[in-house]
Coordinates of C-alpha atoms and ligand atoms in Angstrom, one line a residue:
X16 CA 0.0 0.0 0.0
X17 CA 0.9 3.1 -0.3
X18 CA -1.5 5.3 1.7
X19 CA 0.2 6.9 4.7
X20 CA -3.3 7.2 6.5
X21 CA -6.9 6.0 5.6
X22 CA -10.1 7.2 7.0
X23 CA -13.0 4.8 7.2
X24 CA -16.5 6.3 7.6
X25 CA -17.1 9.6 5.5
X26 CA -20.3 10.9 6.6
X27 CA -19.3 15.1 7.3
X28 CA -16.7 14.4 10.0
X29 CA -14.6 11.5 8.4
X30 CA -14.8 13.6 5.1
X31 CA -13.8 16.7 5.9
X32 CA -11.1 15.1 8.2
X33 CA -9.6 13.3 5.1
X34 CA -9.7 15.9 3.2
X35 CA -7.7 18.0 5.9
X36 CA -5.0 15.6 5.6
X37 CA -4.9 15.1 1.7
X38 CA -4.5 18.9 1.6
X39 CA -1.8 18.8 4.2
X40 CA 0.0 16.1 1.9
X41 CA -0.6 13.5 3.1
X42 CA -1.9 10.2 0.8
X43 CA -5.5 9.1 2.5
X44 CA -6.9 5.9 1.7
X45 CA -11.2 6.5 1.5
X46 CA -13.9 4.1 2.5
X47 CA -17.3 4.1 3.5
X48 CA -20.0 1.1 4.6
X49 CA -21.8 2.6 1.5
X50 CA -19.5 3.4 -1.3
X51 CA -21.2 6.2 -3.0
X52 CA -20.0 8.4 -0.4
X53 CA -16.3 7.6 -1.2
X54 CA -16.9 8.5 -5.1
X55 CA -18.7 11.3 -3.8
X56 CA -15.8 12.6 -1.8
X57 CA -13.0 11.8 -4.4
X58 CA -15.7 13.1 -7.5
X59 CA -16.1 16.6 -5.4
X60 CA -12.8 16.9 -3.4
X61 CA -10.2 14.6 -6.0
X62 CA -8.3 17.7 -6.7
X63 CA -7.6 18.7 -3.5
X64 CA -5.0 16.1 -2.9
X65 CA -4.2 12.4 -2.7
X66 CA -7.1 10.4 -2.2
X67 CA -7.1 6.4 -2.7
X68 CA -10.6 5.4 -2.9
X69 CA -11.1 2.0 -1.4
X70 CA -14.7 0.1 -2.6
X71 CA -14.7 -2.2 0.7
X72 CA -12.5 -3.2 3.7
X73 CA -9.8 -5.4 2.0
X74 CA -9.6 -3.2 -0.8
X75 CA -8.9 -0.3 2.1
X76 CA -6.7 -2.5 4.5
X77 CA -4.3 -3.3 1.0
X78 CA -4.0 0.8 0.5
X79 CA -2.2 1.4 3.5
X80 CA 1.1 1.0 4.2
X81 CA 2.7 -0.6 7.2
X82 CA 1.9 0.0 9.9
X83 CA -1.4 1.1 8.7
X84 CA -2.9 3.7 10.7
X85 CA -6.8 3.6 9.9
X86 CA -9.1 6.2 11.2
X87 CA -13.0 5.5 11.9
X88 CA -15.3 7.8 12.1
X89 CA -18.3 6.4 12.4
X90 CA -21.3 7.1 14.6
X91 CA -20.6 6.3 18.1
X92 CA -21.2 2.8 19.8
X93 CA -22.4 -0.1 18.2
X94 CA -21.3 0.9 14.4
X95 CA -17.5 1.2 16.3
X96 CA -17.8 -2.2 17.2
X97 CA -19.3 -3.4 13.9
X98 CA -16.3 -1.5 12.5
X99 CA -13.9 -3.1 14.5
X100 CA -15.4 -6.6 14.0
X101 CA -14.9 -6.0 10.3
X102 CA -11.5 -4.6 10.3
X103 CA -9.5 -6.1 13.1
X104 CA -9.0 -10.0 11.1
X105 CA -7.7 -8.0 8.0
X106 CA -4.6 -6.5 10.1
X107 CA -1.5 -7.1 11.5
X108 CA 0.4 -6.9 14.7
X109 CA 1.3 -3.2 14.9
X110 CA -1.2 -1.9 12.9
X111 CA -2.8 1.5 14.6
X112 CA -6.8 1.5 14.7
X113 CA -7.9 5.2 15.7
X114 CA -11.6 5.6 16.8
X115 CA -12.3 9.3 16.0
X116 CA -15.8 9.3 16.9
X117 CA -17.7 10.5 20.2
X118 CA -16.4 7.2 22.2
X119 CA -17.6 6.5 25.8
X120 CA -14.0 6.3 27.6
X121 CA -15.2 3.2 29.0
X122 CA -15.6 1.5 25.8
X123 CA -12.4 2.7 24.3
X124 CA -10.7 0.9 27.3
X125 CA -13.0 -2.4 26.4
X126 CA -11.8 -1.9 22.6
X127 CA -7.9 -1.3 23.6
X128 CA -8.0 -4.5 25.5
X129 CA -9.3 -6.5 23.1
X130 CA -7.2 -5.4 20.2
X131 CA -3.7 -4.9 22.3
X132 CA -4.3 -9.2 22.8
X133 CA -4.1 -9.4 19.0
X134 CA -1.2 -6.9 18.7
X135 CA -2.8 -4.0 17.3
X136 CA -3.1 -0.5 18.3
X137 CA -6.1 1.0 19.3
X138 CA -6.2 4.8 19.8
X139 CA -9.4 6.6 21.6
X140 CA -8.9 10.1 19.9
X141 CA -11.3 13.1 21.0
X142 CA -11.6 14.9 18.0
X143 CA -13.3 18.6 18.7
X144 CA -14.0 21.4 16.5
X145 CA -17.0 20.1 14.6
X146 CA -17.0 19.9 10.7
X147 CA -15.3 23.2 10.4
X148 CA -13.0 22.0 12.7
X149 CA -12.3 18.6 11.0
X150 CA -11.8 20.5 7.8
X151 CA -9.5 23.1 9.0
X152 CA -7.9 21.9 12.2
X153 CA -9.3 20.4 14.7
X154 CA -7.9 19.9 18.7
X155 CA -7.3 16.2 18.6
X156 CA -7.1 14.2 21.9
X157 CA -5.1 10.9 21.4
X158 CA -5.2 8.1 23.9
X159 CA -3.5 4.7 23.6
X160 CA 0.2 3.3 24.0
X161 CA 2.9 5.7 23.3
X162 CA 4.3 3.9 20.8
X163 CA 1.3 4.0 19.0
X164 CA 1.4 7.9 19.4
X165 CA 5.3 7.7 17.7
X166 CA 3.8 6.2 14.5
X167 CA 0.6 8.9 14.6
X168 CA 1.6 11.6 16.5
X169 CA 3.5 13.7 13.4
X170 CA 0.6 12.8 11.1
X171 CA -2.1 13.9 13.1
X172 CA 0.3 17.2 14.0
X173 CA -0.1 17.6 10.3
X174 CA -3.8 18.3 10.6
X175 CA -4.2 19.3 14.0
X176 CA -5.0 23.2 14.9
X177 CA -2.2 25.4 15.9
X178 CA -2.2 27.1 19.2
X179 CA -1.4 31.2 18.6
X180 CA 2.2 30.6 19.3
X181 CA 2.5 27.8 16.7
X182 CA 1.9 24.3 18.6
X183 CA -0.1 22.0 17.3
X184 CA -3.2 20.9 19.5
X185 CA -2.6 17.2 19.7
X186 CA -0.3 15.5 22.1
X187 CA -0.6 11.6 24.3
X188 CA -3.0 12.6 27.0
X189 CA -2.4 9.5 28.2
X190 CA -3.1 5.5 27.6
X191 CA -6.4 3.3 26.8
X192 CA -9.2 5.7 27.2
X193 CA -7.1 8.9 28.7
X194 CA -8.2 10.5 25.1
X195 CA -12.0 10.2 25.3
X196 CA -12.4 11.0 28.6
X197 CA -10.3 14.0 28.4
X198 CA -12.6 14.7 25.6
X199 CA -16.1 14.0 27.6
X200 CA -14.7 17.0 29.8
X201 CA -14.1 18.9 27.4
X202 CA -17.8 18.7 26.4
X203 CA -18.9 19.0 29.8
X204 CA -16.8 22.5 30.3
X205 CA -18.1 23.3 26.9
X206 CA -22.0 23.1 29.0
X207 CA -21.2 25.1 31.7
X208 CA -19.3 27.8 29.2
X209 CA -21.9 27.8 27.2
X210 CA -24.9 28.0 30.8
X211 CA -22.6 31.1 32.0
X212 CA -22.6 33.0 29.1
X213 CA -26.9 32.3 29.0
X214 CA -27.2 33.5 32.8
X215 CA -24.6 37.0 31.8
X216 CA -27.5 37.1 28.7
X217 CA -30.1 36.4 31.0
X218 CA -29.1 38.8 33.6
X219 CA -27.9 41.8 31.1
X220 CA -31.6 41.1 29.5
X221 CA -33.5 40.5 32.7
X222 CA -32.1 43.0 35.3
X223 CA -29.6 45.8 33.3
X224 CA -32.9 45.9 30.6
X225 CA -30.2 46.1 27.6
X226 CA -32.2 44.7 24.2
X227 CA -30.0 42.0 22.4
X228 CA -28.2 44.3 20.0
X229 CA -26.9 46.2 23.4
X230 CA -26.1 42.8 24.7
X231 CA -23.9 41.5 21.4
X232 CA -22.1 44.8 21.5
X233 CA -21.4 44.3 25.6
X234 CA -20.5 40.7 24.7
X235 CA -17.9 42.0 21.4
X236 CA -16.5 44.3 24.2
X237 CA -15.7 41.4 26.7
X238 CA -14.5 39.4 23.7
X239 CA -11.7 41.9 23.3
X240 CA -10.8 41.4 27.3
X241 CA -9.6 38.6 29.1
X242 CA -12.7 36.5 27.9
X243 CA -11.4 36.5 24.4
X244 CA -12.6 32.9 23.1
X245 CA -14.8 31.5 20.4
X246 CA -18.0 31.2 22.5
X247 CA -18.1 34.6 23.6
X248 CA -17.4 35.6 20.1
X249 CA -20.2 33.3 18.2
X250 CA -22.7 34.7 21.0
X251 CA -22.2 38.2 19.8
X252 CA -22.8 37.2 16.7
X253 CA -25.9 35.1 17.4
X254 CA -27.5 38.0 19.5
X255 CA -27.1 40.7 16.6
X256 CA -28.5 38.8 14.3
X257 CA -32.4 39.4 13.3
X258 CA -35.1 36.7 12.4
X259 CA -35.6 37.3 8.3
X260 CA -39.3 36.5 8.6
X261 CA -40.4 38.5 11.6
X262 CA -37.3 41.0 11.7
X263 CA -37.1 39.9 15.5
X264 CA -33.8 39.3 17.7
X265 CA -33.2 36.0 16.4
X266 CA -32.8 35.0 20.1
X267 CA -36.7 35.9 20.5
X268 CA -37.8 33.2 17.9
X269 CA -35.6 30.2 19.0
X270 CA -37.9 28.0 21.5
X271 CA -36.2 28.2 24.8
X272 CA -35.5 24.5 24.9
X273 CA -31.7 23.3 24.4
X274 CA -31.1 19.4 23.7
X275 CA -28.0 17.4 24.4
X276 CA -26.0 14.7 22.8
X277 CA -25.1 13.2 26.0
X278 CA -21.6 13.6 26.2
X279 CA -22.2 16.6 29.1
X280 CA -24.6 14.2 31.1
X281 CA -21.5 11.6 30.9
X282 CA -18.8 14.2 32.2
X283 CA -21.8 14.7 35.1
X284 CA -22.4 10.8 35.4
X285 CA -18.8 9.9 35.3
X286 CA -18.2 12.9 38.5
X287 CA -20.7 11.6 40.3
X288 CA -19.0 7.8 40.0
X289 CA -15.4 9.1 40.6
X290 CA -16.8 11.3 43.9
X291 CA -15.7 14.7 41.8
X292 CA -17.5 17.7 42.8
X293 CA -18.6 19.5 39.0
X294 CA -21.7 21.3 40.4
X295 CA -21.0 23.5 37.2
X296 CA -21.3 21.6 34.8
X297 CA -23.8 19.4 36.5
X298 CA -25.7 22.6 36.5
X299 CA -25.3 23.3 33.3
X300 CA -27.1 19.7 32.1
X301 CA -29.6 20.1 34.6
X302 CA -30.8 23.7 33.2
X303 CA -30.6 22.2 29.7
X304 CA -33.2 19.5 30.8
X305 CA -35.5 21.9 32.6
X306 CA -35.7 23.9 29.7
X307 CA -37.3 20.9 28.3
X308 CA -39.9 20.3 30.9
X309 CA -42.8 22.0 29.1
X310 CA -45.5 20.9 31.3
X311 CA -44.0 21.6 34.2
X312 CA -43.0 24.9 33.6
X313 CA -46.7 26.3 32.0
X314 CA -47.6 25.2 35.4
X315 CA -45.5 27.1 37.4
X316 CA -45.8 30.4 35.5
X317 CA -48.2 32.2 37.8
X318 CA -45.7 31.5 40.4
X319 CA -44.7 34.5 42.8
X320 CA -41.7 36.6 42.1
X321 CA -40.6 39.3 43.6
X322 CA -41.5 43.0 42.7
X323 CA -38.9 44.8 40.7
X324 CA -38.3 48.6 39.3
X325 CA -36.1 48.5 35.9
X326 CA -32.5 49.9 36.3
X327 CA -31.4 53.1 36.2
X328 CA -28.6 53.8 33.2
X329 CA -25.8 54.3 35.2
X330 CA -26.8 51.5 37.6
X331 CA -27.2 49.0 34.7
X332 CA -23.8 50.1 33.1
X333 CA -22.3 49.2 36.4
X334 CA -24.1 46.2 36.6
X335 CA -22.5 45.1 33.1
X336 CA -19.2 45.3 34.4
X337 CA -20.0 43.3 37.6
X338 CA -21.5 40.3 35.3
X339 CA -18.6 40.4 33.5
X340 CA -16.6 39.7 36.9
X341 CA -19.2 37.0 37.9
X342 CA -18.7 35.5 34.2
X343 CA -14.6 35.4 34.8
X344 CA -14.8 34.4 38.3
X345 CA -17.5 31.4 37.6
X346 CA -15.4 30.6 34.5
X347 CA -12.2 29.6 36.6
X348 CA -14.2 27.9 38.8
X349 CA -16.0 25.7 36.5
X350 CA -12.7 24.9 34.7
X351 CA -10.9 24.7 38.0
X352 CA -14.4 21.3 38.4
X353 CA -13.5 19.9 35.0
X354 CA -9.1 19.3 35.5
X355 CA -9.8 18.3 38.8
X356 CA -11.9 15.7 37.0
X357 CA -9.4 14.6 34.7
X358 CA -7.1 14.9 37.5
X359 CA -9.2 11.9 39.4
X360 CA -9.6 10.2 36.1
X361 CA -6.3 10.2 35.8
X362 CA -5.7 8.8 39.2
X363 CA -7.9 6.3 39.2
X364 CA -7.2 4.2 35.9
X365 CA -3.1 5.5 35.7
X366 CA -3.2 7.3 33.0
X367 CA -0.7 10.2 34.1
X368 CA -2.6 12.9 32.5
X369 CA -0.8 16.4 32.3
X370 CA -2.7 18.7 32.8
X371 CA -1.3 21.4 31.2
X372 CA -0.9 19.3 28.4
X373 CA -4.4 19.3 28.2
X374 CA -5.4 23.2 28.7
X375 CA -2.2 23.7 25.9
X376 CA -4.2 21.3 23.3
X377 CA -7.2 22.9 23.9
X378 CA -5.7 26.4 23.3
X379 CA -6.9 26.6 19.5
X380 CA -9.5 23.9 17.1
X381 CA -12.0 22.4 20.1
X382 CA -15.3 25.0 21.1
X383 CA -13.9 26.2 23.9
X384 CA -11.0 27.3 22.8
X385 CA -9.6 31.0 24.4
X386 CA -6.9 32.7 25.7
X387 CA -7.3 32.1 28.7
X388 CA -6.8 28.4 28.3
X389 CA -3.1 29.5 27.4
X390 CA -3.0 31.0 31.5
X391 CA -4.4 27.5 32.3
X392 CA -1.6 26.0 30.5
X393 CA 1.2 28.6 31.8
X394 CA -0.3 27.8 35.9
X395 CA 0.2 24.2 35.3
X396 CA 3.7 24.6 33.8
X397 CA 5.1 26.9 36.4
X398 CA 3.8 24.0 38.9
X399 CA 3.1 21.1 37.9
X400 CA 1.9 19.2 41.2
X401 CA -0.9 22.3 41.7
X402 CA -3.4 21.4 43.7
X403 CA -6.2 22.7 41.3
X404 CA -6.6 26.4 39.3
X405 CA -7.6 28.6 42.9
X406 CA -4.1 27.4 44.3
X407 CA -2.8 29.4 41.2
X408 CA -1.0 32.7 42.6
X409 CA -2.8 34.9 39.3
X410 CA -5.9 33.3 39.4
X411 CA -6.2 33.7 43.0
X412 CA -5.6 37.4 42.8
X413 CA -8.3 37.6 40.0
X414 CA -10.8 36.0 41.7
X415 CA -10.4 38.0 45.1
X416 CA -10.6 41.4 42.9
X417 CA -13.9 39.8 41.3
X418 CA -15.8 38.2 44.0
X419 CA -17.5 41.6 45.6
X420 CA -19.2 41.8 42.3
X421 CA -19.9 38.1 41.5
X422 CA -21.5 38.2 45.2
X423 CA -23.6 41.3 43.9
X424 CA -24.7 39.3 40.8
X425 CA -25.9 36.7 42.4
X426 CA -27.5 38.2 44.9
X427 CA -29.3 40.8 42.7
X428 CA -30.2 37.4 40.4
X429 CA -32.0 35.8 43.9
X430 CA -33.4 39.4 44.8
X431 CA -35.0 39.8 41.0
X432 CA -36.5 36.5 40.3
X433 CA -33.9 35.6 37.5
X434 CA -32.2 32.3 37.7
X435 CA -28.5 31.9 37.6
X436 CA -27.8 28.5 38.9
X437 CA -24.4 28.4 37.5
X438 CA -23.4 32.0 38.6
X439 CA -24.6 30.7 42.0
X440 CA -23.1 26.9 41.9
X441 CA -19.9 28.5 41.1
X442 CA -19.9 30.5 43.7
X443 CA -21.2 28.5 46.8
X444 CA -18.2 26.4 45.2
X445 CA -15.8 28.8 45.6
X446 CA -16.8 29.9 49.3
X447 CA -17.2 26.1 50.4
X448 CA -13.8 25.5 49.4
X449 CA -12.4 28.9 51.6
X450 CA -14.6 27.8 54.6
X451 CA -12.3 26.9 57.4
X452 CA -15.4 24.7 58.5
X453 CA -17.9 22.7 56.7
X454 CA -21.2 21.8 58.1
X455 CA -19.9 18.1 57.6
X456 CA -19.0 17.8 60.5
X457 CA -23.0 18.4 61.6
X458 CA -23.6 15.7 58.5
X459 CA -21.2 13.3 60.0
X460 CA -23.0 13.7 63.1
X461 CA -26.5 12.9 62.3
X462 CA -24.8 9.8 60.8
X463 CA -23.4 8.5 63.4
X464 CA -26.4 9.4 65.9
X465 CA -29.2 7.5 62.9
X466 CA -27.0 4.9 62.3
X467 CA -23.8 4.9 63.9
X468 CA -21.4 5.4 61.5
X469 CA -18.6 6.9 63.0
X470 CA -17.0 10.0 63.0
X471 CA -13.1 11.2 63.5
X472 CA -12.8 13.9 65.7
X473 CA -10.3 17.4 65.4
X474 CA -8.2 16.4 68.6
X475 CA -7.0 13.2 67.9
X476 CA -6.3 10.3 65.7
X477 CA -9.1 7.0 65.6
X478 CA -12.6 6.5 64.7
X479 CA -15.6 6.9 67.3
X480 CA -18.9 6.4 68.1
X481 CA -21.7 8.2 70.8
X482 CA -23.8 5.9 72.6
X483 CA -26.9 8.5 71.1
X484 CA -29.9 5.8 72.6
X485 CA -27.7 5.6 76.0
X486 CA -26.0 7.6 77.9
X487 CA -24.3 9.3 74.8
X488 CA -20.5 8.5 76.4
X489 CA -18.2 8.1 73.2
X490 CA -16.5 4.6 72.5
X491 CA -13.9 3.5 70.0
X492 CA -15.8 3.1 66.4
Ligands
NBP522 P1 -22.4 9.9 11.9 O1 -22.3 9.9 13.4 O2 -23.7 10.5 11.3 O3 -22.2 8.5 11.3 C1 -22.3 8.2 9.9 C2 -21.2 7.3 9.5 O4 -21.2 6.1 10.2 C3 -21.4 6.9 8.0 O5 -20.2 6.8 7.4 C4 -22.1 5.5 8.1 O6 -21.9 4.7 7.0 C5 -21.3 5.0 9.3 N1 -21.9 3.8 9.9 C6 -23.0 3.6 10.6 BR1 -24.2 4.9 11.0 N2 -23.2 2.3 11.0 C7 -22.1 1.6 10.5 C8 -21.8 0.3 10.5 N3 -22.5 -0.6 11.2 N4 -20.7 -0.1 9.9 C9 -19.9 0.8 9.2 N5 -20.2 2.1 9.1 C10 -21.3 2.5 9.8 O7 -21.2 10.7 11.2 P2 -20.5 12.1 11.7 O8 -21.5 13.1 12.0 O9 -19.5 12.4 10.6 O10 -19.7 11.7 13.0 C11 -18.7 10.7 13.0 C12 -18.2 10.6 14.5 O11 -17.7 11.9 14.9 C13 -19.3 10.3 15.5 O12 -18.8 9.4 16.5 C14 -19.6 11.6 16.1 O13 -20.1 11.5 17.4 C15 -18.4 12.3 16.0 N6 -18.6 13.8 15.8 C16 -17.9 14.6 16.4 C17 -18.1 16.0 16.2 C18 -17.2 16.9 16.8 O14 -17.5 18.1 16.9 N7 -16.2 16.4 17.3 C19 -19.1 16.5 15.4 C20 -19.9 15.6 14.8 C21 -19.6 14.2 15.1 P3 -23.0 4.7 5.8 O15 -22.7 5.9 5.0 O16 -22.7 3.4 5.2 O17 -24.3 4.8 6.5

């Protein structure tokens, strides 16, 4: 063969991904299930490179060259496995299988397994960025053996996005499923991005009264500041735009219901397993499925609010500049949730994860890409054993300047009737984790007093118990 790569499911993703590397040079073996979609691609797209179109799996498998790296991108779950099943006879020991798709990490480390008995590579790669993405550069996430990454690593860097200062966003996160589940956090910081920036909407809408063409222009300002990224910048866009028919904030014609894929309910799911606190992006699913709950919420629209006067100018100018400190302050505190994520996901399965590795890869290609995932990057390099983002010297000090007016926004968001559950999550978050006390210890308590559980106490070493039905004298536990 003589195919460096091949790319095996060419519905928008796996197309626009081989066309990315034919135009980067690369010689791509094509092959699809159904092969009109692999004339298709090489009838529209031929001249944009080196394509070697494949009519089924042998013809595909005899393209490549050794070891053959395929990539799949199929649709998630069983059509992987299918893929796999149809694949894995035709190779060899030291052949490189890449699942590109929107894996569960949990069945990447199945699918590793299985094939690393028969000698052959299998790779878990997040792949973020969309179609646009795939096309142009997307942030790529390999898992897998680092071997593997030797033979695939310059390839993908080929393709990959490249970070503002000229690296390209791909690197080993880490073995077996280390990719995909850096990936699934990804997603799930994506969700809680993506809730904030609705609450600072909300709020600017709500309680500062600013019409959505004042908000995009507020937004285009922020996206000049330290928010600088690609969600603050589509949002702008999205608010300014009008509805053709009705000449309406486009906003003011979407139904207020968001869906999900799933992949934010897994990062949410998967905290929940691994005892990682991610209220914010927990949050952010729950909101999403609320807004779905038609029924329940015509019901409780003659609900009691509060009574509230609109904003004066200059108080709702102000106001502005205190949601944009609530939208920083919630921001490092939601991203501050997902690494320590990938931090326990990393400790529990070995997987070694850097994670400034991670922020660095993230920096350009995926949706949440910004600048401030460069600081992310820079905190974890000047210290790599930090004990998560708020033990960070410069985040630290931003936080403390922002949280008299993230305190304000929430409170004026409680005090108007306007929900801002992420705002609020972050916050009670961030204050939980400065208490020098918890009201655990009143938890732990009731425990041991309903079914004697134990407790440790502040004074000294060992477990105990109260006698709560007796005379409540304290024995060993
Ligand atoms: P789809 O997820 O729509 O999958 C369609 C492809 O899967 C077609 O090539 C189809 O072949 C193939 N396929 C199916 Br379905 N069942 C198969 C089977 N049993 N055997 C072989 N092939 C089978 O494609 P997509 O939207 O391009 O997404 C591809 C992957 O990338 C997915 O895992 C998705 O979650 C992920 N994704 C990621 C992003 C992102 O932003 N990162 C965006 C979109 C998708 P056919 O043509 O013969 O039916």
């Amino acid at each position: 063969g003589t195919a460096q790569i091949g790319v095996t499911g060419l519905a928008v993703m796996g197309r626009n991904l081989a066309r990315n590397m034919a135009r980067s040079g690369l010689t791509v073996a094509v092959h699809n299930r159904t092969p009109g979609r692999t004339t298709a691609l090489v009838e529209e797209f031929g001249h944009e490179g080196a394509f070697v179109a494949a009519r089924d799996a042998e013809e595909f498998v005899a393209a490549l060259e050794r070891p053959r790296r395929l990539v799949v991108m199929v649709k998630a779950g069983e059509p992987t496995d299918a893929v796999i099943a149809r694949f894995a006879p035709l190779l060899e020991p030291g052949d490189i299988v890449v699942d590109g798709g929107n894996a569960h990490f949990a069945d990447t480390r199945r699918r590793e397994r299985e094939l690393r008995e028969r000698g052959i590579h299998f790779v878990g790669a997040g792949i973020s960025g969309g179609e646009e993405g795939a096309l142009h550069g997307p942030s790529i996430m390999p898992g897998g053996s680092a071997a593997s990454y030797e033979a695939l690593g310059p390839l993908l860097e080929r393709i990959a996005a490249r970070a503002p200062d000229g690296t390209p966003c791909v690197s080993h996160v880490g073995p077996d499923g280390a990719g995909h589940f850096v990936k699934m956090v990804h997603n799930g910081i994506e969700y809680a991005d993506m809730q904030l920036i609705g609450e600072a909407y909300h709020l600017l809408r709500e309680v500062a009264g600013f019409a959505p063409a004042r908000i995009a222009e507020t937004f285009r300002g922020w996206n000049a500041g330290r928010l600088d990224s690609y969600l603050i910048e589509i949002t702008a866009e999205v608010l300014a735009h009008r509805d053709a028919a009705t000449g309406e904030p486009f906003v003011d014609v979407v139904a207020d219901r968001a869906e999900q894929k799933g992949t934010g309910r897994w990062t949410a799911q998967i905290a929940l397993d691994l005892g990682v606190p991610v209220p914010g992006i927990a949050e952010a699913v729950f909101a999403r499925s609320l807004s779905g709950h038609a029924a329940l919420r015509e019901a409780s629209e003659g609900l009691p609010g509060p009574d509230v006067k609109p904003m004066e100018e200059a108080e709702a100018v102000r106001f502005a500049e205190a949601v944009e400190q609530a939208l920083y302050a919630s921001k490092i505190v939601s991203y501050t949730q997902g690494f320590q994520q990938i931090r326990a996901g990393s400790e529990t399965y070995g997987w070694d994860v850097d994670p400034g590795a991670v922020a660095s890869l993230w920096r350009a290609g995926c949706i949440v890409r910004a600048a401030f995932l460069d600081r992310i990057r820079a905190a974890y390099e000047a210290r790599p054993g930090l004990v998560g983002l708020l033990a960070d010297a410069g985040f630290a000090a931003e936080i403390g300047e922002a949280q008299d007016d993230w305190r304000a926004v929430v409170a004026a968001a409680a005090r108007r009737g306007v929900p801002a559950p992420g705002f609020a999550a972050a916050l009670a978050y961030y204050d939980a984790l400065r208490a020098p006390r918890l009201p655990a210890a009143l938890t732990q308590a009731q425990r041991d007093f309903f079914g004697a559980h134990t407790y440790r106490r502040t004074d000294r070493e060992g477990s105990f118990h109260t006698l709560w039905g007796g005379d409540r004298s304290e024995v060993a536990g």
